[in-house]
Amino acid sequence: DAGVIQSPRHEVTEMGQEVTLRCKPISGHDYLFWYRQTMMRGLELLIYFNNNVPIDDSGMPEDRFSAKMPNASFSTLKIQPSEPRDSAVYFCASSRATGGNQPQHFGDGTRLSIL
Amino acid sequence: AQSVTQPDIHITVSEGASLELRCNYSYGATPYLFWYVQSPGQGLQLLLKYFSGDTLVQGIKGFEAEFKRSQSSFNLRKPSVHWSDAAEYFCAVGGGTGANNLFFGTGTRLTVIP
């Protein structure tokens, strides 16, 4: 089975530009999670969806960040406008069902650098 | 509230030596516990998980972990480390029905020396 697919793998852009990160979860998984990983703060949960509906976005740092899941096989995380402090590795993960007892399957991440 | 503590930021072991990575959790009910490994430039890969039953769980790549409720711990072990085990290791706790998140520790970076 294909795993979680993220694109692009690397993104370098200038401050102020719009950035869109993409994720395709594993087919059949009901939950999709977006994380950010930095040296300073480790792995942070930004937002997660259940059946395409955002459930908890309390981890989204600012209004500059937005996430959508228009269908079961696609999600985007958008930053507009981007700032240097947004530089990080962004991971998407998906899991089956509910209960916190299902392992999450991670993509390989998008390494974002804002100049 | 759930939380996970990994007390060791960085551990160095010699190849062939045994390994134990510590994980302590805080959760009011029976936790669901996981260990993940992250190699450079890659995402997190599940090593093993504990839901219930036998408190010693076996995972991939020769790893095992033991759930100790009395100590609120879920330490990861491997009897003989290989150079390819060098990576970052994350412990995570899930909260059961109604709690869909996993809460991750800050990770332990493992260096393996020849």
Tab-separated table of C-alpha atoms in Angstrom:
chain	number	residue	atom	x	y	z
A	1	ASP	CA	0.000	0.000	0.000
A	2	ALA	CA	1.153	3.509	-0.702
A	3	GLY	CA	1.996	5.495	2.374
A	4	VAL	CA	1.194	9.098	3.128
A	5	ILE	CA	2.438	11.231	0.282
A	6	GLN	CA	3.542	14.805	0.775
A	7	SER	CA	4.624	17.387	-1.736
A	8	PRO	CA	6.831	19.177	-2.277
A	9	ARG	CA	9.686	17.550	-0.338
A	10	HIS	CA	11.542	20.830	-0.186
A	11	GLU	CA	10.354	24.393	-0.570
A	12	VAL	CA	12.461	27.516	-0.491
A	13	THR	CA	10.713	30.819	-0.883
A	14	GLU	CA	10.999	34.432	0.093
A	15	MET	CA	9.311	36.050	3.002
A	16	GLY	CA	5.829	37.290	2.198
A	17	GLN	CA	5.101	34.653	-0.413
A	18	GLU	CA	2.242	32.193	-0.169
A	19	VAL	CA	3.222	28.602	0.527
A	20	THR	CA	1.009	25.578	-0.063
A	21	LEU	CA	1.894	22.154	1.266
A	22	ARG	CA	0.032	19.098	0.044
A	23	CYS	CA	-0.816	15.739	1.511
A	24	LYS	CA	-2.440	12.561	0.281
A	25	PRO	CA	-3.379	10.287	3.180
A	26	ILE	CA	-3.507	6.512	3.101
A	27	SER	CA	-6.694	5.308	1.472
A	28	GLY	CA	-9.299	4.335	4.050
A	29	HIS	CA	-7.865	6.426	6.841
A	30	ASP	CA	-10.434	8.692	8.460
A	31	TYR	CA	-8.051	10.975	10.307
A	32	LEU	CA	-5.487	13.374	8.932
A	33	PHE	CA	-3.010	15.328	11.032
A	34	TRP	CA	-0.646	18.195	10.239
A	35	TYR	CA	2.470	18.614	12.387
A	36	ARG	CA	5.357	21.040	12.448
A	37	GLN	CA	8.808	20.001	13.635
A	38	THR	CA	11.543	22.405	14.705
A	39	MET	CA	14.654	22.057	16.820
A	40	MET	CA	13.310	24.510	19.377
A	41	ARG	CA	9.784	23.175	19.846
A	42	GLY	CA	9.977	19.593	18.649
A	43	LEU	CA	6.909	18.023	17.069
A	44	GLU	CA	3.779	20.178	17.325
A	45	LEU	CA	0.291	19.205	16.239
A	46	LEU	CA	-1.183	22.005	14.160
A	47	ILE	CA	-4.592	20.676	13.165
A	48	TYR	CA	-6.391	17.421	12.525
A	49	PHE	CA	-9.372	16.350	10.453
A	50	ASN	CA	-11.899	13.561	10.805
A	51	ASN	CA	-13.767	12.611	7.641
A	52	ASN	CA	-12.575	15.826	6.004
A	53	VAL	CA	-13.893	18.036	8.818
A	54	PRO	CA	-11.445	20.033	10.954
A	55	ILE	CA	-11.779	18.857	14.548
A	56	ASP	CA	-9.088	20.721	16.436
A	57	ASP	CA	-7.112	23.628	15.037
A	58	SER	CA	-5.896	24.956	18.361
A	59	GLY	CA	-2.327	24.277	17.358
A	60	MET	CA	-2.418	26.552	14.335
A	61	PRO	CA	-0.011	29.302	15.310
A	62	GLU	CA	-1.597	32.297	13.600
A	63	ASP	CA	-4.241	33.343	11.146
A	64	ARG	CA	-1.578	33.206	8.475
A	65	PHE	CA	-1.942	29.428	8.635
A	66	SER	CA	-4.934	27.655	7.133
A	67	ALA	CA	-5.706	24.040	6.286
A	68	LYS	CA	-8.332	22.405	4.143
A	69	MET	CA	-9.413	18.925	3.279
A	70	PRO	CA	-11.735	19.102	0.264
A	71	ASN	CA	-11.995	15.322	-0.031
A	72	ALA	CA	-10.819	12.129	1.617
A	73	SER	CA	-7.679	11.890	-0.452
A	74	PHE	CA	-6.256	15.390	-0.306
A	75	SER	CA	-5.367	18.086	2.178
A	76	THR	CA	-3.476	21.359	2.009
A	77	LEU	CA	-1.723	23.508	4.556
A	78	LYS	CA	-1.300	27.086	3.455
A	79	ILE	CA	0.806	29.883	4.896
A	80	GLN	CA	0.083	33.387	3.685
A	81	PRO	CA	2.101	35.505	4.061
A	82	SER	CA	5.089	33.384	5.011
A	83	GLU	CA	7.740	34.528	7.510
A	84	PRO	CA	11.262	33.253	8.259
A	85	ARG	CA	10.086	31.827	11.594
A	86	ASP	CA	7.791	29.474	9.680
A	87	SER	CA	10.856	27.579	8.496
A	88	ALA	CA	10.450	23.995	9.692
A	89	VAL	CA	9.661	20.493	8.545
A	90	TYR	CA	5.935	19.977	8.120
A	91	PHE	CA	4.555	16.464	8.419
A	92	CYS	CA	1.243	15.024	7.441
A	93	ALA	CA	-0.002	11.825	9.087
A	94	SER	CA	-3.116	9.719	8.793
A	95	SER	CA	-4.794	7.030	10.874
A	96	ARG	CA	-7.850	4.834	10.981
A	97	ALA	CA	-10.861	5.330	13.205
A	98	THR	CA	-10.840	6.965	16.555
A	99	GLY	CA	-9.809	6.531	20.126
A	100	GLY	CA	-6.208	7.655	20.168
A	101	ASN	CA	-5.307	3.988	19.976
A	102	GLN	CA	-4.533	3.884	16.321
A	103	PRO	CA	-0.989	4.488	15.171
A	104	GLN	CA	-0.442	7.416	12.894
A	105	HIS	CA	1.347	6.903	9.617
A	106	PHE	CA	3.617	9.753	8.641
A	107	GLY	CA	4.704	11.133	5.312
A	108	ASP	CA	8.316	12.050	4.676
A	109	GLY	CA	7.627	15.715	5.332
A	110	THR	CA	8.115	19.003	3.550
A	111	ARG	CA	11.219	20.938	4.521
A	112	LEU	CA	10.249	24.603	4.287
A	113	SER	CA	12.765	27.402	4.259
A	114	ILE	CA	11.576	31.005	4.253
A	115	LEU	CA	14.304	33.469	3.348
B	1	ALA	CA	-3.948	16.066	30.578
B	2	GLN	CA	-1.719	13.702	28.711
B	3	SER	CA	1.995	14.338	28.523
B	4	VAL	CA	5.129	12.438	27.694
B	5	THR	CA	8.620	12.974	29.050
B	6	GLN	CA	11.755	11.653	27.453
B	7	PRO	CA	14.466	12.612	29.938
B	8	ASP	CA	17.413	11.914	27.671
B	9	ILE	CA	17.938	14.350	24.813
B	10	HIS	CA	20.933	12.536	23.391
B	11	ILE	CA	22.392	9.077	24.001
B	12	THR	CA	25.568	7.588	22.583
B	13	VAL	CA	26.190	3.856	22.594
B	14	SER	CA	28.738	1.579	21.009
B	15	GLU	CA	27.653	-0.771	18.276
B	16	GLY	CA	26.744	-4.116	19.798
B	17	ALA	CA	25.943	-2.630	23.184
B	18	SER	CA	22.500	-2.762	24.738
B	19	LEU	CA	20.171	0.211	24.643
B	20	GLU	CA	17.412	1.567	26.834
B	21	LEU	CA	15.538	4.766	26.037
B	22	ARG	CA	13.353	6.159	28.764
B	23	CYS	CA	9.790	7.357	28.465
B	24	ASN	CA	7.466	8.507	31.220
B	25	TYR	CA	3.876	9.420	30.604
B	26	SER	CA	1.105	11.172	32.424
B	27	TYR	CA	-2.446	10.068	31.815
B	28	GLY	CA	-5.403	9.397	34.077
B	29	ALA	CA	-6.666	6.225	32.453
B	30	THR	CA	-5.136	3.312	30.629
B	31	PRO	CA	-2.846	4.818	28.042
B	32	TYR	CA	-2.161	3.736	24.526
B	33	LEU	CA	1.593	3.948	24.067
B	34	PHE	CA	3.771	4.093	21.000
B	35	TRP	CA	7.403	4.344	20.012
B	36	TYR	CA	8.383	5.909	16.709
B	37	VAL	CA	11.740	6.249	15.004
B	38	GLN	CA	12.772	9.051	12.686
B	39	SER	CA	15.774	8.703	10.413
B	40	PRO	CA	17.323	11.870	8.961
B	41	GLY	CA	15.182	13.426	6.271
B	42	GLN	CA	12.323	11.036	6.809
B	43	GLY	CA	9.031	10.880	8.605
B	44	LEU	CA	8.268	8.970	11.762
B	45	GLN	CA	7.977	5.222	11.514
B	46	LEU	CA	6.087	3.150	14.058
B	47	LEU	CA	8.329	0.746	15.992
B	48	LEU	CA	5.779	-0.743	18.375
B	49	LYS	CA	2.616	-0.054	20.323
B	50	TYR	CA	0.982	-1.072	23.566
B	51	PHE	CA	-2.775	-1.187	24.071
B	52	SER	CA	-3.401	-3.873	26.671
B	53	GLY	CA	-2.388	-7.368	27.680
B	54	ASP	CA	1.216	-8.467	27.903
B	55	THR	CA	3.237	-5.569	29.216
B	56	LEU	CA	6.291	-6.529	27.172
B	57	VAL	CA	5.706	-5.744	23.529
B	58	GLN	CA	7.858	-6.634	20.592
B	59	GLY	CA	8.360	-4.333	17.652
B	60	ILE	CA	10.208	-4.133	14.402
B	61	LYS	CA	13.986	-4.032	14.004
B	62	GLY	CA	14.539	-6.047	17.183
B	63	PHE	CA	13.127	-3.444	19.569
B	64	GLU	CA	10.935	-4.139	22.559
B	65	ALA	CA	9.293	-1.997	25.214
B	66	GLU	CA	7.895	-2.692	28.639
B	67	PHE	CA	4.859	-0.990	30.101
B	68	LYS	CA	5.151	-0.417	33.852
B	69	ARG	CA	2.004	1.133	35.231
B	70	SER	CA	3.442	1.633	38.711
B	71	GLN	CA	6.247	3.735	37.271
B	72	SER	CA	4.230	5.353	34.460
B	73	SER	CA	6.964	4.258	32.124
B	74	PHE	CA	7.268	2.690	28.704
B	75	ASN	CA	10.985	2.265	28.099
B	76	LEU	CA	12.348	1.100	24.775
B	77	ARG	CA	15.094	-1.515	24.697
B	78	LYS	CA	17.299	-3.338	22.269
B	79	PRO	CA	19.847	-5.966	23.314
B	80	SER	CA	22.424	-5.185	20.638
B	81	VAL	CA	22.485	-1.904	18.747
B	82	HIS	CA	23.429	-1.693	15.090
B	83	TRP	CA	24.927	1.356	13.398
B	84	SER	CA	21.728	1.696	11.367
B	85	ASP	CA	19.776	2.318	14.575
B	86	ALA	CA	21.203	5.837	14.800
B	87	ALA	CA	18.133	8.064	14.608
B	88	GLU	CA	15.704	10.098	16.682
B	89	TYR	CA	13.247	8.166	18.824
B	90	PHE	CA	9.883	9.468	19.942
B	91	CYS	CA	7.557	8.124	22.587
B	92	ALA	CA	3.869	8.990	22.270
B	93	VAL	CA	0.709	8.473	24.288
B	94	GLY	CA	-2.856	8.281	23.024
B	95	GLY	CA	-5.850	8.938	25.178
B	96	GLY	CA	-8.446	6.350	24.287
B	97	THR	CA	-12.025	6.836	23.142
B	98	GLY	CA	-12.848	10.418	22.333
B	99	ALA	CA	-9.253	11.516	22.331
B	100	ASN	CA	-7.948	11.310	18.849
B	101	ASN	CA	-4.563	12.893	19.264
B	102	LEU	CA	-1.243	11.403	20.031
B	103	PHE	CA	0.976	13.371	22.394
B	104	PHE	CA	4.636	13.113	21.539
B	105	GLY	CA	7.702	13.432	23.703
B	106	THR	CA	10.545	15.696	22.665
B	107	GLY	CA	12.587	12.819	21.342
B	108	THR	CA	15.906	11.149	22.118
B	109	ARG	CA	18.667	11.273	19.565
B	110	LEU	CA	20.695	8.079	19.400
B	111	THR	CA	24.279	8.098	18.171
B	112	VAL	CA	25.999	4.762	17.550
B	113	ILE	CA	29.779	4.643	17.567
B	114	PRO	CA	31.768	1.848	15.936
